[in-house]
XYZ file of C-alpha atoms in Angstrom:
693
model
C 3.229 -17.698 -10.120
C 1.557 -16.885 -6.745
C -0.180 -13.909 -5.867
C -1.045 -12.230 -2.492
C -4.287 -11.056 -4.318
C -5.357 -10.343 -7.902
C -3.432 -7.932 -9.471
C -5.553 -4.801 -10.701
C -3.507 -4.867 -14.267
C -5.315 -8.736 -14.524
C -8.636 -7.169 -15.369
C -7.124 -4.925 -17.960
C -6.141 -8.558 -19.681
C -2.460 -7.571 -18.456
C 0.249 -9.967 -17.289
C 1.895 -9.716 -13.869
C 4.196 -7.592 -13.052
C 6.690 -9.585 -12.556
C 6.409 -10.506 -15.949
C 7.485 -6.976 -17.008
C 10.956 -6.970 -15.310
C 11.550 -11.279 -16.601
C 11.102 -10.019 -20.396
C 12.898 -6.472 -20.328
C 9.603 -4.902 -21.474
C 5.823 -4.370 -21.055
C 3.424 -6.348 -23.036
C 1.720 -3.610 -24.661
C 3.093 -0.053 -26.374
C 1.224 2.647 -27.488
C 2.458 1.995 -30.986
C 1.559 -1.297 -31.226
C -2.309 -0.394 -29.692
C -2.511 2.518 -31.850
C -1.715 -0.042 -35.257
C -4.488 -2.229 -33.514
C -7.404 0.464 -33.246
C -6.468 2.976 -36.179
C -4.802 1.192 -38.757
C -1.181 0.740 -39.667
C 0.856 4.684 -40.278
C 0.668 5.794 -43.393
C -3.155 4.855 -43.447
C -4.377 5.638 -39.914
C -8.029 6.315 -38.988
C -9.311 8.958 -37.257
C -11.139 9.376 -33.576
C -14.168 10.841 -33.607
C -15.312 12.898 -30.525
C -18.909 13.604 -30.574
C -20.169 16.451 -28.692
C -16.913 17.860 -28.851
C -17.451 21.034 -27.371
C -19.043 20.323 -24.240
C -17.006 20.276 -20.885
C -16.228 16.363 -21.475
C -15.719 16.185 -24.772
C -13.574 19.107 -25.335
C -10.974 17.951 -21.919
C -10.844 14.072 -23.300
C -10.647 15.896 -26.920
C -7.170 17.691 -25.505
C -6.412 14.625 -23.387
C -6.215 12.218 -26.209
C -5.537 14.803 -28.691
C -2.289 15.720 -26.944
C -1.398 11.838 -26.388
C -2.594 10.421 -30.165
C -0.361 13.263 -32.234
C 2.965 11.841 -32.395
C 1.122 8.664 -33.581
C -0.293 10.720 -36.232
C -3.945 9.717 -35.332
C -6.166 12.654 -36.608
C -9.118 14.017 -33.670
C -12.190 14.892 -35.358
C -14.618 16.943 -32.827
C -18.209 16.675 -33.882
C -20.894 18.891 -32.451
C -23.930 21.429 -33.151
C -23.126 24.401 -35.370
C -23.794 26.592 -32.198
C -22.432 24.995 -29.826
C -19.858 27.085 -27.777
C -16.739 26.685 -28.256
C -15.538 24.741 -25.770
C -12.475 23.249 -27.442
C -10.878 26.320 -27.978
C -11.313 27.389 -23.990
C -9.002 24.492 -23.517
C -5.833 26.194 -25.844
C -4.787 27.827 -22.898
C -3.965 24.827 -20.625
C -2.395 23.288 -23.526
C 0.047 26.250 -24.145
C 0.571 25.936 -20.064
C 1.479 22.134 -20.520
C 3.230 21.828 -23.525
C 4.395 25.371 -24.531
C 3.047 27.897 -27.458
C 4.808 25.217 -30.396
C 3.855 22.116 -29.057
C 0.108 23.459 -28.053
C -0.380 24.744 -31.743
C 1.579 21.140 -32.950
C -1.557 19.195 -31.477
C -4.046 21.641 -32.381
C -3.097 20.993 -35.929
C -3.993 17.417 -35.796
C -8.239 18.440 -35.074
C -10.779 18.690 -37.272
C -14.176 20.139 -36.142
C -17.409 19.600 -37.828
C -20.624 20.754 -37.737
C -23.544 17.995 -37.738
C -27.629 18.563 -37.565
C -27.721 15.613 -35.016
C -29.686 14.073 -38.412
C -27.100 12.906 -40.847
C -23.463 13.247 -39.838
C -21.301 15.194 -42.641
C -20.019 14.085 -45.718
C -16.323 15.413 -44.541
C -16.276 12.757 -41.994
C -15.813 9.802 -44.202
C -12.200 10.895 -45.797
C -11.510 11.144 -42.324
C -11.596 7.322 -42.309
C -13.303 6.852 -38.624
C -12.026 4.157 -36.087
C -13.253 5.158 -32.809
C -16.249 7.237 -31.410
C -16.378 8.655 -28.153
C -19.508 9.857 -27.586
C -20.068 12.620 -25.167
C -23.406 14.225 -26.053
C -25.954 14.640 -23.378
C -27.492 12.319 -21.467
C -31.225 10.905 -22.925
C -31.297 7.699 -23.965
C -32.975 7.516 -27.322
C -30.924 10.324 -28.360
C -27.434 8.338 -27.977
C -28.721 4.907 -29.214
C -30.054 7.185 -32.422
C -26.578 8.516 -32.671
C -24.532 5.058 -32.347
C -27.205 3.734 -35.291
C -25.838 6.940 -36.907
C -22.699 6.326 -37.150
C -22.814 2.355 -37.655
C -24.768 2.522 -40.423
C -21.561 5.029 -42.355
C -19.226 3.281 -40.669
C -19.864 -0.296 -39.337
C -16.705 -1.487 -37.997
C -16.649 1.620 -36.486
C -15.894 1.081 -32.480
C -17.688 3.112 -30.114
C -17.377 4.229 -26.467
C -19.678 6.401 -24.369
C -18.651 8.567 -21.691
C -22.272 8.215 -20.140
C -22.229 9.229 -16.603
C -24.845 6.466 -15.526
C -26.394 4.856 -18.422
C -24.988 1.215 -18.436
C -23.805 -0.389 -21.350
C -26.603 -3.046 -21.601
C -29.509 -0.181 -22.188
C -26.673 1.750 -24.350
C -26.367 -0.772 -27.046
C -22.385 0.074 -26.885
C -19.162 -0.037 -24.230
C -18.219 2.745 -21.769
C -15.455 5.077 -21.212
C -16.474 6.942 -18.279
C -13.754 9.749 -17.777
C -13.927 10.811 -13.676
C -13.938 14.274 -13.222
C -12.183 17.030 -13.487
C -12.231 15.787 -16.826
C -9.417 17.847 -18.133
C -7.174 16.862 -16.110
C -8.033 13.842 -14.167
C -6.468 10.484 -16.292
C -8.778 7.751 -14.851
C -11.866 6.132 -16.552
C -14.447 3.483 -15.113
C -14.933 1.022 -18.601
C -17.625 -1.423 -19.444
C -17.007 -3.829 -21.723
C -17.714 -7.898 -22.134
C -13.776 -8.233 -21.718
C -10.686 -6.721 -21.829
C -10.026 -4.423 -25.343
C -7.439 -2.730 -27.089
C -9.292 0.249 -26.246
C -9.095 0.430 -23.096
C -5.391 -1.487 -23.179
C -4.667 1.607 -25.049
C -5.520 4.071 -22.434
C -3.449 2.364 -19.998
C -0.144 2.747 -22.307
C -0.924 6.335 -22.944
C -0.278 6.970 -19.372
C -3.859 6.634 -18.060
C -5.778 4.928 -15.716
C -8.806 2.530 -16.797
C -10.918 1.012 -14.138
C -12.949 -1.627 -15.297
C -16.158 -1.607 -13.620
C -19.775 -4.181 -14.025
C -22.207 -3.177 -15.989
C -24.892 -1.151 -13.118
C -26.234 2.210 -13.361
C -24.514 4.649 -12.258
C -20.374 3.948 -12.070
C -18.278 3.559 -8.430
C -17.412 7.288 -8.846
C -20.401 8.914 -9.107
C -21.996 6.805 -6.484
C -19.504 7.707 -4.281
C -19.283 11.609 -5.286
C -22.666 11.933 -6.316
C -23.825 10.168 -2.956
C -21.894 12.226 -0.755
C -23.493 15.263 -2.047
C -26.785 13.772 -1.307
C -25.661 13.561 1.736
C -24.794 16.901 2.714
C -27.512 17.716 0.444
C -30.559 16.031 3.152
C -28.383 17.365 6.269
C -29.232 20.961 4.981
C -32.756 19.916 4.530
C -32.601 18.580 7.983
C -30.854 21.855 10.078
C -30.576 24.410 7.779
C -26.866 25.145 8.061
C -25.378 27.209 4.886
C -24.169 24.347 1.757
C -20.520 26.593 2.373
C -20.500 25.259 6.237
C -21.630 21.894 5.420
C -18.593 21.771 3.123
C -16.043 22.493 5.975
C -17.180 19.560 7.468
C -17.110 17.396 4.947
C -13.957 18.411 4.041
C -12.843 17.532 8.235
C -14.547 14.429 8.050
C -13.557 13.170 4.493
C -11.782 15.520 2.528
C -14.029 17.023 -1.031
C -16.141 20.016 -0.476
C -19.025 18.550 -2.938
C -20.781 21.919 -3.223
C -18.091 23.679 -3.850
C -16.721 21.487 -6.679
C -19.855 21.628 -8.316
C -19.616 25.357 -8.382
C -15.817 25.307 -9.859
C -17.038 22.545 -12.417
C -19.424 24.271 -13.814
C -23.058 23.846 -11.886
C -24.873 23.774 -14.432
C -23.875 20.614 -15.700
C -22.520 19.382 -12.526
C -26.060 19.710 -11.165
C -27.166 17.988 -13.989
C -25.479 15.035 -14.087
C -25.549 15.205 -9.989
C -29.476 14.699 -9.904
C -29.550 12.730 -13.227
C -27.042 9.823 -11.794
C -29.071 9.778 -8.677
C -32.691 10.059 -10.302
C -31.541 6.619 -12.269
C -30.219 5.083 -8.930
C -33.346 6.108 -6.948
C -35.183 3.929 -9.228
C -32.974 1.128 -9.512
C -32.722 0.854 -5.872
C -34.539 3.154 -3.745
C -35.350 5.969 -1.901
C -31.237 5.827 -0.208
C -30.561 7.554 -3.835
C -34.101 9.882 -4.078
C -32.521 13.524 -5.039
C -33.654 16.136 -2.861
C -35.653 19.264 -3.634
C -32.742 21.308 -3.380
C -30.940 18.854 -5.784
C -34.426 19.365 -8.067
C -33.872 23.076 -8.153
C -30.347 23.261 -9.128
C -30.760 20.482 -11.899
C -33.620 22.832 -13.307
C -32.187 25.985 -12.626
C -28.329 25.559 -12.645
C -27.766 28.031 -9.822
C -24.611 27.772 -7.937
C -24.753 26.442 -4.450
C -22.512 29.731 -3.210
C -23.876 32.765 -3.614
C -21.421 35.629 -5.268
C -22.170 37.872 -1.806
C -22.854 35.546 1.084
C -21.347 36.200 4.067
C -18.458 33.363 4.805
C -15.998 35.337 6.453
C -18.010 37.503 8.788
C -20.652 34.810 9.694
C -18.710 31.463 11.621
C -19.361 29.132 14.415
C -18.304 25.561 15.304
C -21.161 22.992 16.563
C -21.264 21.286 20.023
C -19.426 18.129 20.256
C -22.993 15.917 19.747
C -24.041 17.771 16.619
C -21.181 17.094 15.252
C -21.674 13.813 16.027
C -24.715 13.535 14.315
C -23.765 15.063 11.569
C -20.830 12.193 10.944
C -23.770 9.961 11.372
C -25.516 11.891 8.112
C -22.412 11.931 6.353
C -20.826 8.499 6.842
C -24.294 6.483 7.249
C -25.429 7.636 4.201
C -21.679 7.143 2.156
C -21.299 3.187 4.007
C -24.514 2.383 3.029
C -24.143 2.954 -0.837
C -20.354 1.379 -0.413
C -22.545 -1.689 0.901
C -24.710 -1.750 -2.409
C -20.722 -1.610 -4.273
C -19.604 -4.134 -2.311
C -22.699 -6.494 -2.729
C -22.755 -6.035 -6.640
C -18.919 -6.608 -6.529
C -18.849 -3.970 -8.823
C -15.277 -3.809 -9.476
C -12.004 -4.993 -8.113
C -11.931 -4.081 -4.053
C -8.461 -2.055 -5.072
C -10.588 0.039 -8.038
C -13.698 0.224 -5.583
C -11.443 1.974 -2.685
C -8.884 3.750 -4.922
C -11.780 5.721 -6.946
C -12.558 8.044 -3.972
C -9.267 9.253 -3.536
C -8.206 9.709 -7.480
C -11.278 11.110 -7.959
C -13.488 12.324 -5.677
C -11.046 14.182 -3.078
C -11.533 11.580 -0.546
C -8.323 11.535 1.752
C -9.155 7.640 2.261
C -10.751 5.216 0.420
C -14.163 4.229 1.772
C -13.068 0.573 1.707
C -10.032 2.038 4.002
C -12.468 3.652 5.937
C -14.881 1.032 6.368
C -11.897 -1.885 7.543
C -10.788 1.057 9.835
C -13.996 1.006 11.660
C -14.407 -2.791 11.468
C -17.556 -4.452 9.841
C -19.783 -3.712 13.016
C -19.155 -0.357 13.848
C -20.100 0.595 10.213
C -23.142 -1.520 10.508
C -24.146 0.242 13.597
C -23.046 3.260 12.193
C -25.760 2.989 9.134
C -28.143 2.164 11.675
C -28.472 5.146 13.086
C -28.221 6.607 10.409
C -31.872 5.039 9.071
C -32.965 6.473 12.703
C -32.157 9.962 11.051
C -33.162 9.014 7.391
C -35.543 5.977 7.696
C -36.547 5.733 4.425
C -32.774 4.436 3.787
C -33.351 1.457 5.563
C -36.293 0.551 3.080
C -33.812 -1.328 0.061
C -30.394 -1.068 -0.723
C -28.842 -2.111 2.313
C -26.325 -5.184 2.447
C -24.696 -5.250 5.974
C -22.931 -8.589 5.505
C -21.056 -7.262 2.703
C -18.650 -5.469 4.587
C -17.350 -8.695 5.564
C -15.768 -8.954 2.647
C -13.156 -6.434 3.620
C -11.840 -9.262 6.155
C -10.492 -11.480 3.006
C -6.764 -10.593 1.814
C -7.851 -8.727 -1.230
C -9.905 -6.633 1.784
C -6.786 -6.342 3.377
C -4.158 -5.625 0.731
C -6.514 -2.256 -0.864
C -2.782 -0.989 -1.861
C 0.096 -3.195 -1.827
C 0.276 -6.260 -3.202
C 2.776 -9.060 -3.778
C 3.896 -12.111 -6.285
C 7.005 -14.422 -6.786
C 7.550 -17.282 -9.183
C 9.191 -19.311 -6.127
C 12.681 -17.730 -6.585
C 11.908 -13.906 -7.141
C 9.340 -12.021 -5.373
C 7.552 -8.660 -6.641
C 5.928 -5.811 -4.032
C 4.036 -3.728 -5.857
C 2.469 0.163 -4.459
C -0.822 1.136 -6.058
C -1.419 4.499 -3.925
C 0.629 7.748 -4.972
C 1.211 8.689 -1.445
C 2.472 6.672 1.214
C 0.371 6.856 4.684
C 0.098 4.259 7.754
C -2.707 2.058 5.740
C 0.483 1.379 2.817
C 2.475 0.551 5.628
C 1.016 -1.762 7.194
C -0.208 -3.372 4.038
C 3.697 -3.570 3.354
C 4.683 -5.402 6.329
C 1.869 -8.144 5.316
C 3.549 -8.654 1.957
C 6.512 -8.854 3.181
C 5.865 -11.492 5.956
C 4.428 -13.276 2.758
C 6.696 -13.328 1.024
C 9.242 -14.542 4.112
C 6.595 -16.894 4.632
C 6.736 -18.560 0.677
C 10.568 -18.401 1.621
C 10.996 -15.598 -1.314
C 14.751 -13.956 -0.754
C 14.841 -12.008 -3.449
C 12.579 -8.844 -4.574
C 11.480 -6.051 -6.611
C 9.650 -3.154 -5.204
C 8.066 -0.816 -7.845
C 4.734 1.056 -8.378
C 1.981 -0.926 -9.606
C 2.270 0.369 -12.661
C -1.984 0.698 -12.784
C -3.258 2.688 -10.581
C 0.286 4.656 -9.148
C 1.230 6.484 -12.120
C 3.667 8.130 -9.684
C 5.077 8.166 -6.208
C 4.948 11.595 -4.593
C 5.848 10.961 -1.405
C 4.412 10.878 2.216
C 0.716 11.385 2.380
C 1.246 14.406 4.410
C -2.688 14.709 6.170
C -1.077 11.691 8.259
C 1.462 13.965 9.410
C -1.892 16.288 11.048
C -2.103 14.602 14.671
C 2.025 15.014 14.738
C 1.124 19.061 14.959
C -0.274 19.250 18.062
C 1.061 15.966 19.760
C 4.877 15.315 19.148
C 4.802 11.771 20.564
C 2.252 10.801 17.195
C 5.271 11.918 14.701
C 7.943 9.840 16.828
C 5.814 6.936 16.044
C 5.365 7.396 12.370
C 8.782 8.728 11.675
C 10.724 5.077 13.546
C 7.231 3.046 12.638
C 7.525 4.020 8.764
C 11.518 3.911 8.969
C 11.547 0.526 10.382
C 9.214 -1.063 7.673
C 11.333 0.545 5.175
C 14.643 -1.439 7.067
C 13.161 -4.593 6.204
C 13.667 -4.384 2.758
C 17.495 -3.921 3.217
C 17.621 -6.427 6.065
C 14.893 -9.271 5.733
C 15.964 -9.957 1.532
C 19.332 -11.963 0.336
C 18.540 -8.643 -2.492
C 16.285 -6.065 -3.071
C 15.829 -3.822 -6.063
C 13.518 -0.709 -5.923
C 12.518 0.503 -8.861
C 11.246 3.695 -10.490
C 9.087 3.239 -13.302
C 6.614 6.335 -13.305
C 7.094 9.759 -13.849
C 8.632 10.755 -10.504
C 9.770 9.418 -7.245
C 9.890 12.134 -4.022
C 10.116 11.940 -0.394
C 8.866 9.403 1.311
C 8.533 6.794 -1.396
C 12.163 7.657 -2.338
C 13.364 7.610 1.065
C 11.742 3.794 0.915
C 13.442 3.035 -2.122
C 16.748 4.071 -0.932
C 16.639 0.959 2.004
C 16.891 -1.452 -0.906
C 20.469 -2.813 -2.338
C 20.182 -1.544 -5.463
C 17.442 1.481 -6.849
C 17.188 1.355 -10.621
C 15.274 4.147 -12.734
C 13.764 5.021 -15.918
C 15.757 7.733 -17.031
C 13.107 10.346 -17.637
C 11.502 9.742 -14.116
C 12.256 12.801 -11.561
C 13.495 11.951 -8.340
C 13.720 14.398 -5.337
C 13.133 15.509 -1.700
C 11.113 18.458 -1.418
C 10.588 18.284 2.428
C 12.135 21.214 3.535
C 9.413 23.369 0.881
C 6.912 22.369 3.383
C 8.796 22.445 5.590
C 9.333 19.047 7.395
C 12.181 16.950 8.020
C 12.216 13.620 6.236
C 10.967 11.014 8.482
C 11.995 7.702 6.602
C 15.741 8.528 7.200
C 16.455 10.619 4.100
C 18.788 12.637 6.259
C 21.182 9.624 6.762
C 20.514 6.429 5.151
C 21.906 7.877 1.311
C 25.152 9.267 2.900
C 25.782 5.872 4.415
C 25.283 4.192 0.889
C 27.929 6.199 -1.095
C 30.820 8.329 -0.846
C 31.807 11.461 0.801
C 32.754 12.745 -2.814
C 29.195 12.515 -3.041
C 27.760 14.094 -0.258
C 27.816 17.842 -1.192
C 24.937 16.189 -3.466
C 22.729 14.879 -1.251
C 22.977 18.136 1.018
C 22.102 20.258 -2.415
C 18.972 18.012 -2.621
C 17.877 17.909 0.809
C 18.636 22.045 1.183
C 16.875 23.576 -1.987
C 13.815 20.804 -2.165
C 14.225 20.548 -6.163
C 13.964 17.773 -8.393
C 16.582 16.252 -10.744
C 16.507 13.646 -13.153
C 17.178 10.114 -12.536
C 19.776 10.023 -14.944
C 21.311 12.971 -12.845
C 21.193 10.689 -10.066
C 22.919 7.984 -11.151
C 26.190 6.657 -9.380
C 25.478 8.292 -5.857
C 21.338 8.254 -5.217
C 20.696 5.791 -7.810
C 22.815 2.701 -9.144
C 21.359 2.509 -13.167
C 18.856 4.775 -15.305
C 18.418 4.492 -18.529
C 15.060 3.233 -21.187
C 12.595 1.642 -19.716
C 13.440 -1.652 -21.232
C 16.802 -1.371 -20.310
C 15.950 -0.601 -16.797
C 13.226 -3.484 -16.638
C 16.078 -6.132 -17.972
C 18.534 -4.504 -15.529
C 16.646 -4.966 -12.138
C 15.649 -8.850 -13.193
C 19.580 -8.557 -13.688
C 20.184 -7.303 -10.116
C 17.929 -9.762 -8.202
C 19.122 -12.543 -10.119
C 22.450 -11.464 -8.428
C 23.978 -10.806 -12.149
C 24.727 -7.323 -11.076
C 26.735 -6.742 -15.583
C 29.509 -4.570 -13.528
C 27.110 -2.516 -11.052
C 28.621 -2.427 -7.668
C 26.204 -3.249 -4.374
C 26.793 -0.022 -2.279
C 27.616 -1.293 0.908
C 25.589 0.976 3.865
C 27.888 1.938 6.651
C 27.114 1.346 9.947
C 29.053 2.993 12.093
C 29.172 7.580 13.056
C 29.866 9.628 9.832
C 30.882 12.899 10.384
C 29.209 15.525 7.461
C 30.115 18.910 6.576
C 27.681 21.767 7.925
C 26.167 23.257 4.745
C 23.317 25.357 4.925
C 23.073 27.316 2.166
C 21.588 25.224 -0.798
C 23.342 27.170 -3.404
C 20.563 27.364 -6.456
C 17.864 26.463 -3.781
C 13.840 27.356 -3.844
C 14.023 31.285 -2.948
C 10.857 30.314 -0.984
C 12.471 28.085 1.631
C 13.328 29.174 5.042
C 17.093 29.515 6.508
C 14.983 27.896 9.419
C 14.220 25.137 7.928
C 17.371 24.648 6.256
C 19.173 24.858 9.182
C 17.291 22.330 11.168
C 16.908 19.865 7.959
C 20.999 19.935 8.311
C 21.404 19.583 11.913
C 19.273 16.109 11.770
C 21.917 15.130 8.987
C 24.344 16.269 11.103
C 23.410 14.496 14.408
C 21.693 11.227 12.701
C 24.666 10.362 10.476
C 27.574 11.325 13.815
C 26.039 7.822 15.489
C 25.824 4.386 14.535
C 22.735 2.825 12.278
C 21.409 1.141 15.020
C 21.135 4.863 17.060
C 20.002 6.487 13.862
C 16.671 5.509 13.520
C 15.506 7.134 17.195
C 17.543 10.230 17.108
C 16.012 11.121 13.128
C 12.695 9.962 14.373
C 12.767 12.159 17.393
C 14.150 15.225 15.498
C 11.773 14.884 12.973
C 8.699 14.870 15.297
C 10.134 17.750 16.791
C 10.000 19.778 14.122
C 7.163 19.115 13.128
C 5.079 19.607 16.453
C 6.893 23.130 16.189
C 5.518 26.343 15.505
C 7.973 26.861 12.132
C 6.223 23.487 10.386
C 2.594 24.907 11.775
C 3.297 28.220 9.683
C 4.316 25.933 6.450
C 1.906 24.330 3.571
C 1.421 21.684 6.071
C 0.129 23.732 8.956
C -1.602 26.124 6.489
C -3.794 22.826 4.595
C -4.161 21.326 8.362
C -5.626 24.705 9.687
C -7.870 24.830 5.833
C -9.161 21.495 6.644
C -9.660 20.926 10.622
C -10.421 24.390 11.693
C -14.343 24.624 10.735
C-alpha cells in the first residue's frame, strides 16, 4: 500500500480507507467495541461521568448517552448534592433532536447519584462501572484523589479526564478532552500511550477523536485561548471595545472570541481560558501570560459584552494603517503559537489544521493560512508582532518550524490519496469545499496518475469529514464584488471535477456520511458511478441561498440520465430540499444500500465488476430541457427570481456541447453571484455580517 501522506485514521490504529472497500466493511463496529469496554450484552457495565451537572459533564452525558442507549450501557451521573441540575437543562435539546419519546427513552437510561467527594456512594457498585469520564473542577490534587477513590473500589476501571489543560503525565490517566461547544461538537482531543478501544469507540459512534501529544493544554485551547489573549492584549494597547475587536477578529479569522465566552457561560469559560493560559505561561513564558482583563474576569465571571452597551449607536472603522497593525497583533500571536504546535509536533498536521476550523470557528485552518502566506512572510509577521509585544520574543518562538508545511504532509492538509498498485482512493477531510481542497485534489489526482493508477474511488475520509455539506460560501465573498473572481472559481472547480471523468478508466464516487450536498454532490456526479449509504441525504440547496451551482450541477446530471428523470432533477434544483440516497437511486445515484453493501458495490464497480449496474454515459451534445420553475413542494423561502435564474442556467448550459457548457455555466454562476438578488440572500447577508465592521 502506498500513501500520498499518512492517513489520519492511522493515528487511531485503524487500517487504510482502501481496506474498507476491499473488505466490504469498517474494521470496528460500535457494538463490538461496547462489548470490549463494557462487557457483553446481558452483563453490561456502566459509564460514570463525574461532575455530571457541569457544562462539560452534562453535555457529554447527553452526547454519549444518546449514542450508547441502543447498546444498553447505563450512564451514571455523579455530582455533589447541591450542584445545579445541568443534566436537566439538556433535556429540551434531546427533545429537539430525538422527539419526546426518543428523549424519554434516552433519559430512562440515566442514573443520578450524589456523593461528598470523599467516598463513593454504595449504590454505585450495582451498576458495575467500567469507564469513568472525569469532568470535575481543574484542581490537580483533587483530580488525582478522585482517580484513587475510583481505583480502590474498581481496580479495572478505564479512566479518562476531560481536563482543559493538564497533561496525562500530570494526571496519571488518559485524556479525552471534548472541544466546545460541549453539547454539540463531536471532536475530542485524546491522549493515550497507544490507540485504545476507548478512542475507537468514539470514532465508531460517529464522533471525531483527534490524538495529540502529551503537552500542557491542547491544540484547540492554544488556538482559541490564544486568539482571546491576543484580542485582550489589543484592547489593553488601544482601549478598543471588546465588541469592536470581535468584529475585526471575525473578519480576519472567523471567530468572535469574547462573544463566544459569554455564549458558553462567562463564569466557566473565563476560568477555563485563564487556567489554560496561566499554565501555558508557566511552561512557555510571556507569550501566554494572561492580561489583567483576563485575571479580573477569571475572578468575577463577568461577561465581556455588557447588557446595555452602545454597539448599535457608536460605530466606526479603523484606518488602513490601524487595521494593518491590528492584523499584526492578532496574526503575529497566533502564528507564533502555531510555531510551538509545529515544533512540539503536537499532532498530525491535518489534525492541527482542522482543530481551528472544526471547533474554534476559524474560517481556515491556521496551517493553511501559514502555507498561503509562506514561511518567510509568516516569520516577518511574527517579528513585527515582537515590536508591539517585545516580551513575546523572549521564548517559545520557533521560526524554522514553518518549513514543515513545505512537506507533502503540509501540502495535503485536507486531501489524501492511497493505492495498492491497481486501485486508488482519494479521501477528502474537510466538510466544505474551498480553493485549498480544490488545489489539493488536483495534486492527489496528479500523484495517482504518476503512480499509473487508472481506477479510483472518491470519498470522505471517514474521520475529519463526517459529512460533505457543499462549497465553503466564504470563498464566494470576493465574487460578490468582482464577477471575474466568480467566473474563475466556477470554471477552475469544474475543471477539477471533470478530471474524475476524463483522467481515469473508472471512477466511483462514494457517499458514506450523513449528507452530501451542493458542490460536493456536483463533484461526485462527475465520477462514472456514484454509490451511497442508503440513509445518507443528498441535495442541491443552492437556490435557498440563493446562488447558481458552479460545478456544473445545472447540466452534468441531465447529461447522465434519460429525459424521463429530468423532472426529478429540476425538482431537486428548484426546491433546494434534501432526499435520501435511496430516493435518488437510478437517476442521480447508481446504487444505495447498507453501508457494508455500498462499500462492496463500490469495490466491485471500480474493479470492473458492474454486477448489473450499467455505466451511465455522459451526453456530450446539446440537450433541450423543458422549462419548469414552479418547484412543486419547494421551500417556501425560495424566490421565484432565483428559480427562474436556476432554470435559465439549466436550459442554456444544456443547450450547447459539453465542451462549451463549462464556460456557459461558469459565466451564469458568476453573473448571479455579483447580482443584487444574491447579495440580498444568505451569502450576501453573511458577507455583510463578516466583512462590514
